[in-house]
């Protein structure tokens, strides 16, 4: 696992388009947020503001939805079939999957913020259920395009079946 610090350059994201990517890997999940020239408020919201997160499935695609502070919800489609070797462990009550959140300025690839969180048990169990169910389906980018053509981010938020919240971290 690669250790990064604020200001490091992640070369593969230089010149990337804005957006969000959710991936599950060997050491947990990662939410990569790609913003062009993120503002001080966006950096603050992501690094230590309130986080709301939700999950739903439409068109056989898992959508994770995140809201940082006063920002709007962000939608992230996920397809286990792009990394089928990943197996999510069963969880005991009171435990949740981990997620590293990283904010990268896609103009220059600089890491502007990161944060490590744990999802709630209920949300994590729903994520595992959806991943296991999706594994049995043939999900492609066409499914993702179909979902985006029918549902707005606000629609996906309303359709969510599990949610969680993390309140502001005061490190001052």
mmCIF file of C-alpha atoms in Angstrom:
data_model
loop_
_atom_site.group_PDB
_atom_site.id
_atom_site.type_symbol
_atom_site.label_atom_id
_atom_site.label_comp_id
_atom_site.label_asym_id
_atom_site.label_seq_id
_atom_site.Cartn_x
_atom_site.Cartn_y
_atom_site.Cartn_z
ATOM 1 C CA UNK A 1 0.000 0.000 0.000
ATOM 2 C CA UNK A 2 1.346 3.396 -1.049
ATOM 3 C CA UNK A 3 1.655 6.068 1.654
ATOM 4 C CA UNK A 4 0.768 9.585 0.472
ATOM 5 C CA UNK A 5 0.929 12.989 2.101
ATOM 6 C CA UNK A 6 -0.711 16.333 1.331
ATOM 7 C CA UNK A 7 1.033 17.949 -1.619
ATOM 8 C CA UNK A 8 2.198 14.673 -3.181
ATOM 9 C CA UNK A 9 1.543 14.397 -6.903
ATOM 10 C CA UNK A 10 -0.453 11.432 -8.162
ATOM 11 C CA UNK A 11 0.712 11.451 -11.761
ATOM 12 C CA UNK A 12 -2.009 9.222 -13.186
ATOM 13 C CA UNK A 13 -4.642 11.871 -12.339
ATOM 14 C CA UNK A 14 -2.930 14.847 -13.988
ATOM 15 C CA UNK A 15 -5.312 16.161 -16.636
ATOM 16 C CA UNK A 16 -8.100 13.758 -15.647
ATOM 17 C CA UNK A 17 -11.678 15.011 -15.851
ATOM 18 C CA UNK A 18 -13.519 15.956 -12.674
ATOM 19 C CA UNK A 19 -15.482 13.197 -10.984
ATOM 20 C CA UNK A 20 -15.429 10.548 -8.301
ATOM 21 C CA UNK A 21 -14.220 6.956 -8.297
ATOM 22 C CA UNK A 22 -14.983 4.317 -5.689
ATOM 23 C CA UNK A 23 -12.807 1.221 -5.610
ATOM 24 C CA UNK A 24 -12.538 -1.752 -3.307
ATOM 25 C CA UNK A 25 -9.066 -3.176 -2.919
ATOM 26 C CA UNK A 26 -7.004 -5.507 -0.836
ATOM 27 C CA UNK A 27 -6.703 -3.023 2.038
ATOM 28 C CA UNK A 28 -10.227 -1.564 2.025
ATOM 29 C CA UNK A 29 -12.026 0.901 -0.172
ATOM 30 C CA UNK A 30 -10.922 4.217 -1.635
ATOM 31 C CA UNK A 31 -13.024 7.151 -2.728
ATOM 32 C CA UNK A 32 -10.995 9.332 -5.083
ATOM 33 C CA UNK A 33 -12.442 12.789 -5.659
ATOM 34 C CA UNK A 34 -11.053 14.648 -8.663
ATOM 35 C CA UNK A 35 -11.708 18.398 -8.578
ATOM 36 C CA UNK A 36 -10.181 21.122 -10.719
ATOM 37 C CA UNK A 37 -8.721 23.726 -8.383
ATOM 38 C CA UNK A 38 -10.674 22.743 -5.238
ATOM 39 C CA UNK A 39 -11.648 25.640 -2.991
ATOM 40 C CA UNK A 40 -10.564 26.055 0.612
ATOM 41 C CA UNK A 41 -14.142 25.209 1.706
ATOM 42 C CA UNK A 42 -14.216 22.027 -0.410
ATOM 43 C CA UNK A 43 -10.886 20.928 1.048
ATOM 44 C CA UNK A 44 -12.116 21.668 4.583
ATOM 45 C CA UNK A 45 -15.447 19.838 4.028
ATOM 46 C CA UNK A 46 -13.674 16.738 2.737
ATOM 47 C CA UNK A 47 -10.824 16.686 5.239
ATOM 48 C CA UNK A 48 -12.868 17.242 8.403
ATOM 49 C CA UNK A 49 -16.491 18.219 7.732
ATOM 50 C CA UNK A 50 -19.653 16.177 8.177
ATOM 51 C CA UNK A 51 -20.038 13.260 5.780
ATOM 52 C CA UNK A 52 -23.304 11.649 4.774
ATOM 53 C CA UNK A 53 -23.145 8.468 2.719
ATOM 54 C CA UNK A 54 -25.754 6.249 1.111
ATOM 55 C CA UNK A 55 -26.010 3.217 -1.154
ATOM 56 C CA UNK A 56 -28.490 1.942 -3.726
ATOM 57 C CA UNK A 57 -28.664 -0.317 -6.791
ATOM 58 C CA UNK A 58 -30.278 0.630 -10.113
ATOM 59 C CA UNK A 59 -29.848 -1.095 -13.479
ATOM 60 C CA UNK A 60 -27.765 -3.693 -11.564
ATOM 61 C CA UNK A 61 -25.185 -0.977 -10.770
ATOM 62 C CA UNK A 62 -24.193 -0.197 -7.190
ATOM 63 C CA UNK A 63 -24.207 3.535 -6.492
ATOM 64 C CA UNK A 64 -22.434 4.985 -3.497
ATOM 65 C CA UNK A 65 -23.476 8.543 -2.702
ATOM 66 C CA UNK A 66 -21.468 10.964 -0.593
ATOM 67 C CA UNK A 67 -22.183 14.443 0.763
ATOM 68 C CA UNK A 68 -19.378 16.470 2.318
ATOM 69 C CA UNK A 69 -20.378 19.397 4.521
ATOM 70 C CA UNK A 70 -22.503 21.854 2.548
ATOM 71 C CA UNK A 71 -21.633 20.359 -0.855
ATOM 72 C CA UNK A 72 -24.171 18.500 -2.989
ATOM 73 C CA UNK A 73 -24.274 14.713 -3.082
ATOM 74 C CA UNK A 74 -21.724 12.999 -5.334
ATOM 75 C CA UNK A 75 -22.618 9.705 -7.034
ATOM 76 C CA UNK A 76 -20.107 6.922 -7.635
ATOM 77 C CA UNK A 77 -21.070 3.854 -9.657
ATOM 78 C CA UNK A 78 -19.347 0.636 -8.647
ATOM 79 C CA UNK A 79 -18.951 -2.603 -10.579
ATOM 80 C CA UNK A 80 -17.284 -5.583 -8.849
ATOM 81 C CA UNK A 81 -16.879 -7.248 -12.241
ATOM 82 C CA UNK A 82 -14.000 -4.864 -12.997
ATOM 83 C CA UNK A 83 -12.070 -6.383 -10.084
ATOM 84 C CA UNK A 84 -13.694 -9.791 -9.499
ATOM 85 C CA UNK A 85 -10.972 -11.156 -7.202
ATOM 86 C CA UNK A 86 -12.026 -8.842 -4.370
ATOM 87 C CA UNK A 87 -13.935 -10.642 -1.609
ATOM 88 C CA UNK A 88 -15.511 -8.636 1.202
ATOM 89 C CA UNK A 89 -15.183 -10.232 4.632
ATOM 90 C CA UNK A 90 -18.169 -10.966 6.825
ATOM 91 C CA UNK A 91 -18.528 -8.346 9.551
ATOM 92 C CA UNK A 92 -19.316 -8.668 13.223
ATOM 93 C CA UNK A 93 -21.875 -6.289 14.714
ATOM 94 C CA UNK A 94 -20.365 -2.927 15.528
ATOM 95 C CA UNK A 95 -17.758 -3.118 12.750
ATOM 96 C CA UNK A 96 -17.715 -1.516 9.310
ATOM 97 C CA UNK A 97 -15.547 -1.476 6.222
ATOM 98 C CA UNK A 98 -12.850 1.165 6.000
ATOM 99 C CA UNK A 99 -12.621 3.841 3.326
ATOM 100 C CA UNK A 100 -9.802 6.196 2.443
ATOM 101 C CA UNK A 101 -11.117 9.429 0.949
ATOM 102 C CA UNK A 102 -8.656 11.398 -1.148
ATOM 103 C CA UNK A 103 -9.150 14.738 -2.883
ATOM 104 C CA UNK A 104 -6.886 15.353 -5.855
ATOM 105 C CA UNK A 105 -6.584 18.505 -7.946
ATOM 106 C CA UNK A 106 -6.820 16.967 -11.407
ATOM 107 C CA UNK A 107 -5.111 19.987 -13.020
ATOM 108 C CA UNK A 108 -1.758 19.070 -11.473
ATOM 109 C CA UNK A 109 -2.355 15.750 -9.666
ATOM 110 C CA UNK A 110 -1.688 17.220 -6.197
ATOM 111 C CA UNK A 111 -3.241 15.511 -3.188
ATOM 112 C CA UNK A 112 -5.186 18.268 -1.407
ATOM 113 C CA UNK A 113 -6.941 16.305 1.361
ATOM 114 C CA UNK A 114 -7.392 12.809 2.673
ATOM 115 C CA UNK A 115 -9.382 11.190 5.389
ATOM 116 C CA UNK A 116 -9.823 7.688 6.716
ATOM 117 C CA UNK A 117 -13.330 6.633 7.801
ATOM 118 C CA UNK A 118 -15.253 3.489 8.697
ATOM 119 C CA UNK A 119 -18.724 2.865 7.331
ATOM 120 C CA UNK A 120 -21.508 1.841 9.714
ATOM 121 C CA UNK A 121 -22.208 -1.867 10.190
ATOM 122 C CA UNK A 122 -25.583 -1.632 8.424
ATOM 123 C CA UNK A 123 -24.119 0.208 5.430
ATOM 124 C CA UNK A 124 -21.179 -2.211 5.220
ATOM 125 C CA UNK A 125 -23.494 -5.227 5.325
ATOM 126 C CA UNK A 126 -25.609 -3.712 2.541
ATOM 127 C CA UNK A 127 -22.463 -3.034 0.493
ATOM 128 C CA UNK A 128 -21.389 -6.665 0.887
ATOM 129 C CA UNK A 129 -24.869 -7.899 -0.055
ATOM 130 C CA UNK A 130 -24.978 -5.717 -3.180
ATOM 131 C CA UNK A 131 -21.439 -6.697 -4.220
ATOM 132 C CA UNK A 132 -22.229 -10.404 -3.804
ATOM 133 C CA UNK A 133 -25.447 -10.024 -5.813
ATOM 134 C CA UNK A 134 -23.730 -7.967 -8.527
ATOM 135 C CA UNK A 135 -21.021 -10.606 -8.891
ATOM 136 C CA UNK A 136 -23.690 -12.930 -10.354
ATOM 137 C CA UNK A 137 -24.735 -10.415 -13.017
ATOM 138 C CA UNK A 138 -23.065 -9.240 -16.188
ATOM 139 C CA UNK A 139 -22.755 -5.506 -15.524
ATOM 140 C CA UNK A 140 -21.140 -3.297 -18.153
ATOM 141 C CA UNK A 141 -20.630 0.396 -18.802
ATOM 142 C CA UNK A 142 -23.933 0.236 -20.719
ATOM 143 C CA UNK A 143 -25.695 -0.458 -17.399
ATOM 144 C CA UNK A 144 -24.028 2.609 -15.911
ATOM 145 C CA UNK A 145 -25.000 4.815 -18.859
ATOM 146 C CA UNK A 146 -28.591 3.502 -18.669
ATOM 147 C CA UNK A 147 -28.775 4.310 -14.965
ATOM 148 C CA UNK A 148 -27.424 7.833 -15.469
ATOM 149 C CA UNK A 149 -29.894 8.438 -18.291
ATOM 150 C CA UNK A 150 -32.853 7.520 -16.056
ATOM 151 C CA UNK A 151 -31.832 8.747 -12.604
ATOM 152 C CA UNK A 152 -30.403 11.989 -11.285
ATOM 153 C CA UNK A 153 -28.135 12.041 -8.264
ATOM 154 C CA UNK A 154 -31.089 13.279 -6.179
ATOM 155 C CA UNK A 155 -33.186 10.318 -7.435
ATOM 156 C CA UNK A 156 -30.425 7.930 -6.345
ATOM 157 C CA UNK A 157 -30.288 9.570 -2.909
ATOM 158 C CA UNK A 158 -34.057 9.077 -2.513
ATOM 159 C CA UNK A 159 -33.763 5.417 -3.588
ATOM 160 C CA UNK A 160 -30.968 4.595 -1.131
ATOM 161 C CA UNK A 161 -31.472 1.585 1.098
ATOM 162 C CA UNK A 162 -28.764 2.214 3.686
ATOM 163 C CA UNK A 163 -27.071 5.315 4.977
ATOM 164 C CA UNK A 164 -24.636 6.622 7.495
ATOM 165 C CA UNK A 165 -23.221 9.855 8.846
ATOM 166 C CA UNK A 166 -19.941 11.001 10.303
ATOM 167 C CA UNK A 167 -19.922 14.312 12.158
ATOM 168 C CA UNK A 168 -17.328 17.039 11.908
ATOM 169 C CA UNK A 169 -13.894 16.352 13.284
ATOM 170 C CA UNK A 170 -12.628 19.236 15.377
ATOM 171 C CA UNK A 171 -8.860 19.047 15.356
ATOM 172 C CA UNK A 172 -8.304 22.736 16.147
#
